[in-house]
Coordinates of C-alpha atoms and ligand atoms in Angstrom, one line a residue:
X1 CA -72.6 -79.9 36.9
X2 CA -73.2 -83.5 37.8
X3 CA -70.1 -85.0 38.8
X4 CA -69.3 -89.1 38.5
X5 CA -66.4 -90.9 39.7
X6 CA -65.1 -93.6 38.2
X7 CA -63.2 -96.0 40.6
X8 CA -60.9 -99.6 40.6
X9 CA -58.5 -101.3 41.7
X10 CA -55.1 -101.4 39.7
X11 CA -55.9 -103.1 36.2
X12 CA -59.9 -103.4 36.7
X13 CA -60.5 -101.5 33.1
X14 CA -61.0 -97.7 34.6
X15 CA -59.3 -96.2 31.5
X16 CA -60.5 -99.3 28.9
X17 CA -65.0 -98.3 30.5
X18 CA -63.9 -94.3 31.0
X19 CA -63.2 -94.7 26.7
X20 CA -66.6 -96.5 26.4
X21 CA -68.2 -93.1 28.3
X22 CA -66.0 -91.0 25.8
X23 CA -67.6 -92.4 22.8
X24 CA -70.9 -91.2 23.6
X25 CA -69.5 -87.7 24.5
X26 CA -69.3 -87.8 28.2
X27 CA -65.8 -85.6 29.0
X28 CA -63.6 -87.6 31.2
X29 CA -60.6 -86.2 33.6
X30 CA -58.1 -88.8 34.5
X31 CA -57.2 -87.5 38.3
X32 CA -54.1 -89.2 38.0
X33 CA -53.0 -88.6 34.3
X34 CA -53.4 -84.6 35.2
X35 CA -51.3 -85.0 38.5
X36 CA -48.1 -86.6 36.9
X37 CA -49.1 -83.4 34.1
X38 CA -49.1 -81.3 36.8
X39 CA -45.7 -82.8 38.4
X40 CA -44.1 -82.2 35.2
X41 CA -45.5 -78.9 34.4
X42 CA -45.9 -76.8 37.4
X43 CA -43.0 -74.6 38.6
X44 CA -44.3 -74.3 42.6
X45 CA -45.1 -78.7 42.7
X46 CA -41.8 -79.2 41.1
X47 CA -39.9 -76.8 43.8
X48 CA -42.1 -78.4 46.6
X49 CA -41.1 -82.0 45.7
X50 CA -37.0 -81.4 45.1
X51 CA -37.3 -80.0 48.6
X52 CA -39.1 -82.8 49.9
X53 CA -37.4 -85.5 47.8
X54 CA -34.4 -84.0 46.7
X55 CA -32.7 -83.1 43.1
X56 CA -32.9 -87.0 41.9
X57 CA -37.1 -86.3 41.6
X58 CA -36.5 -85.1 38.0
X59 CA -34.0 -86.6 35.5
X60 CA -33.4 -84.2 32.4
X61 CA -37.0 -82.5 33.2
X62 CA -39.1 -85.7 33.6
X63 CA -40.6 -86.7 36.6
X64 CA -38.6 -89.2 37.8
X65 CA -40.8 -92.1 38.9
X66 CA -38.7 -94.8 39.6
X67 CA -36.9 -92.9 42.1
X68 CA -40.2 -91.4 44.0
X69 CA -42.1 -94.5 44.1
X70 CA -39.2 -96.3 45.6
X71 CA -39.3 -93.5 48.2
X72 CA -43.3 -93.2 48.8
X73 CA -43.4 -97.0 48.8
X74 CA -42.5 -98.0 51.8
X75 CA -43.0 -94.5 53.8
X76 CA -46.3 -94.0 54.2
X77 CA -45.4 -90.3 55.9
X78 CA -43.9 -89.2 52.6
X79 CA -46.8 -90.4 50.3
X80 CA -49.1 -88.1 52.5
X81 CA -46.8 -85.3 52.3
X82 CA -46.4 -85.7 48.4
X83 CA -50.1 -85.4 48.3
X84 CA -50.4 -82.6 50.2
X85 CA -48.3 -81.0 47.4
X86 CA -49.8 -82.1 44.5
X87 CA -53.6 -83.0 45.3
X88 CA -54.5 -79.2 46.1
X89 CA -53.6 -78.5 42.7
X90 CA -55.3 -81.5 40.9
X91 CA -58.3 -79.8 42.6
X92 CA -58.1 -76.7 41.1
X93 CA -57.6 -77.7 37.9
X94 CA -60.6 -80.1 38.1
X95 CA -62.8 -77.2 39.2
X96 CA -61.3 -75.0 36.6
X97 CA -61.9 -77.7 33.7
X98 CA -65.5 -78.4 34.9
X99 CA -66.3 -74.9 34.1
X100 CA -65.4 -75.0 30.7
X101 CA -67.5 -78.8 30.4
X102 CA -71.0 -78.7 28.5
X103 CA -72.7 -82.1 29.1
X104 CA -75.0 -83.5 31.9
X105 CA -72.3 -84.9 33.3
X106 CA -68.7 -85.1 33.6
X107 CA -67.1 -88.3 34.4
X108 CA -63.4 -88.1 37.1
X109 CA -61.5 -91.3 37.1
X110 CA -59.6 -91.9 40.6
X111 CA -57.8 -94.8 41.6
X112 CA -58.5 -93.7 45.3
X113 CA -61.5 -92.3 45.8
X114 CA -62.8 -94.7 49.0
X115 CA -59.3 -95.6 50.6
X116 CA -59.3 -91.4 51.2
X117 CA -63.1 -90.5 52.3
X118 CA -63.4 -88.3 49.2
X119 CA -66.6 -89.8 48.0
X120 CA -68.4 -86.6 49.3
X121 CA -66.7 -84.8 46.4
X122 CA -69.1 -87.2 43.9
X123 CA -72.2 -87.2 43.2
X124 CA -72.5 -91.0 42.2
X125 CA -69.7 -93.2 42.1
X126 CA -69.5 -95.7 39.7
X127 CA -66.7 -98.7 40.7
X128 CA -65.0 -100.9 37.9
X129 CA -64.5 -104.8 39.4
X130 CA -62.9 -107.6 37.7
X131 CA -61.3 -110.8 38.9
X132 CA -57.7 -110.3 40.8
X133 CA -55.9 -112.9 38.4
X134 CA -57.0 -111.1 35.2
X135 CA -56.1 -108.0 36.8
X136 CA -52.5 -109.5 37.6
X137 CA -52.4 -110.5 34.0
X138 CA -53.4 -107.5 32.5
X139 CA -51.2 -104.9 34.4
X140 CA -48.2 -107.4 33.6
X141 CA -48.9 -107.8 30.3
X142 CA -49.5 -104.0 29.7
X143 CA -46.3 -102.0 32.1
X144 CA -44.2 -104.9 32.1
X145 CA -44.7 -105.2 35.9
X146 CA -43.8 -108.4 37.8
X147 CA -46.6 -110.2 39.9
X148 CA -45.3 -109.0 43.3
X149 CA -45.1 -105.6 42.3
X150 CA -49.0 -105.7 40.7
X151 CA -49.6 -107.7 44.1
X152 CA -48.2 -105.4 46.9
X153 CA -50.1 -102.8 44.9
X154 CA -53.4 -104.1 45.1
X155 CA -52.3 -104.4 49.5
X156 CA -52.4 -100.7 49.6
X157 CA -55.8 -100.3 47.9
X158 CA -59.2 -101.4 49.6
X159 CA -60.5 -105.1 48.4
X160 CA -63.6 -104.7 46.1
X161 CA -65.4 -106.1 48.3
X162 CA -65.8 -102.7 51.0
X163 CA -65.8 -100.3 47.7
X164 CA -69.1 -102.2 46.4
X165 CA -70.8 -101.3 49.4
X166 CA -70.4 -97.7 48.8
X167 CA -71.0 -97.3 45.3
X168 CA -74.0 -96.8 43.6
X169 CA -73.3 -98.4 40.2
X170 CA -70.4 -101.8 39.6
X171 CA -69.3 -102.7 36.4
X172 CA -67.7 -106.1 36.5
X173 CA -65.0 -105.8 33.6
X174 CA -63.8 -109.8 33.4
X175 CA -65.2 -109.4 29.5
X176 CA -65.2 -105.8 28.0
X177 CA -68.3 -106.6 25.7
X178 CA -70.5 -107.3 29.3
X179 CA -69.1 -104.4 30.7
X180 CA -70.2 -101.7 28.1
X181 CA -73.5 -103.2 28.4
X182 CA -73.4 -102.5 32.2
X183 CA -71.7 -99.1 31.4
X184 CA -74.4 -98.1 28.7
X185 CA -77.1 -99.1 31.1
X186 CA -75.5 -96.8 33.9
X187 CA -75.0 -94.0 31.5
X188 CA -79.0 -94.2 30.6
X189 CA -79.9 -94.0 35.0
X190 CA -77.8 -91.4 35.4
X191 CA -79.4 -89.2 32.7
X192 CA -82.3 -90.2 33.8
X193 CA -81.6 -89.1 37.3
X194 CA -80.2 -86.2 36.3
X195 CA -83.5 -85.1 34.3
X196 CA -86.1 -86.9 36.8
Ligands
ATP201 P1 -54.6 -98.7 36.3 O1 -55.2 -98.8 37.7 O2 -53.3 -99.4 36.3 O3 -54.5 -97.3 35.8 P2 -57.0 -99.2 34.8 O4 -57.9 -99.7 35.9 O5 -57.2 -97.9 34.2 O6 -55.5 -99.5 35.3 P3 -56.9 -100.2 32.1 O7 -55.6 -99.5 31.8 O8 -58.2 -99.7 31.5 O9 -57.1 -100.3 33.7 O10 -56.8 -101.7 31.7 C1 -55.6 -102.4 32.1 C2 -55.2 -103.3 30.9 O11 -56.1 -104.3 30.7 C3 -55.1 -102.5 29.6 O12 -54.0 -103.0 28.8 C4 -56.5 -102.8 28.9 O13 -56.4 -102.8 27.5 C5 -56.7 -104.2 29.4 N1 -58.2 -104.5 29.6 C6 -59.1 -103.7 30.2 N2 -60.3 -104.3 30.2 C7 -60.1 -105.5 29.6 C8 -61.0 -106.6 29.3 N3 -62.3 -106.6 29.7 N4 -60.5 -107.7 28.7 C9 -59.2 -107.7 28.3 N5 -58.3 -106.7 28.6 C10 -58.8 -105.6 29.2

């Protein structure tokens, strides 16, 4: 199975272009939909983060998000560990839900694909750009987040401008009608790479 990543920065469109694939039957798996599933779901992640975090990680059953990205924030040693815990997993899951796809691709959207060297795990990668004021705007506008939050997100992620060297397709998202042009375009190389 031929398998695409589908990479951003915070509020680029990954979720908005990943639909676009959808709608002409490419299954996508959102990495990091299924890992807050996971975190909610799976008995062994859940005891591994209340040791790690304590009892405040879940509030009446829900992860409790607040509470563990004020801890990961600002402890970089923490983060790793919480990954450690939870990325395994996501793994395989993925490699379980591959099996069961029937398409010539699959398409995984990951926030972080470059920032962790995991672009080995792909075999193209496509990255979703758009302008860092509309991204600010949109990210507000949709969680409600203030600027400095959507701002010192977009710190801890690499600038555009390193992932676009290691792609191999860019779909520039400032206007979504351009970018399903660009995605439909993309969609057409990669079959055709896949059959050629
Ligand atoms: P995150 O990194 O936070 O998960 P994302 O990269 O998946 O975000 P989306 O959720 O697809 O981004 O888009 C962020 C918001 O911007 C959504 O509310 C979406 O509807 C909107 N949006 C996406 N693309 C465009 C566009 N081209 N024009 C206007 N709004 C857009």
């Amino acid at each position: 199975m031929v398998i695409v990543g589908l990479t951003g920065g915070i509020g680029s469109g990954k979720t908005t272009i990943s639909k676009h694939f959808e709608s002409f039957g490419i299954p996508i798996y959102n990495a990091d939909k299924e890992a807050k599933a996971l975190m909610k779901r799976s008995k062994v992640i859940k005891r591994k983060l209340i040791e790690l975090f304590g009892k405040d990680t879940y509030k009446e059953g829900d992860l409790n998000r607040s509470y563990l990205s004020s801890r990961i924030f600002s402890d970089q040693n923490l983060l790793k560990k919480m990954n450690a815990i939870v990325h395994p997993k996501v793994a395989s899951h993925f490699k379980r839900w591959v099996k069961k796809q029937n398409s010539p691709y699959i398409i995984k959207e990951a926030a972080i694909i470059f920032e962790n060297q995991l672009e080995n795990q792909y075999d193209y990668i496509i990255i979703v750009i758009a302008d860092e004021n509309l991204r600010i705007e949109r990210v507000t506008k949709r969680d409600g987040a203030s600027t400095k939050k959507v701002k010192s997100i977009m710190k801890n992620q690499l600038p555009d401008s390193e992932k676009i060297k290691k792609a191999d397709f860019i779909i520039q998202n400032n206007e979504l009608n351009t970018a399903k042009k660009q995605a439909d375009g993309i969609h057409q190389k990669i079959l055709h790479k896949i059959s050629g």
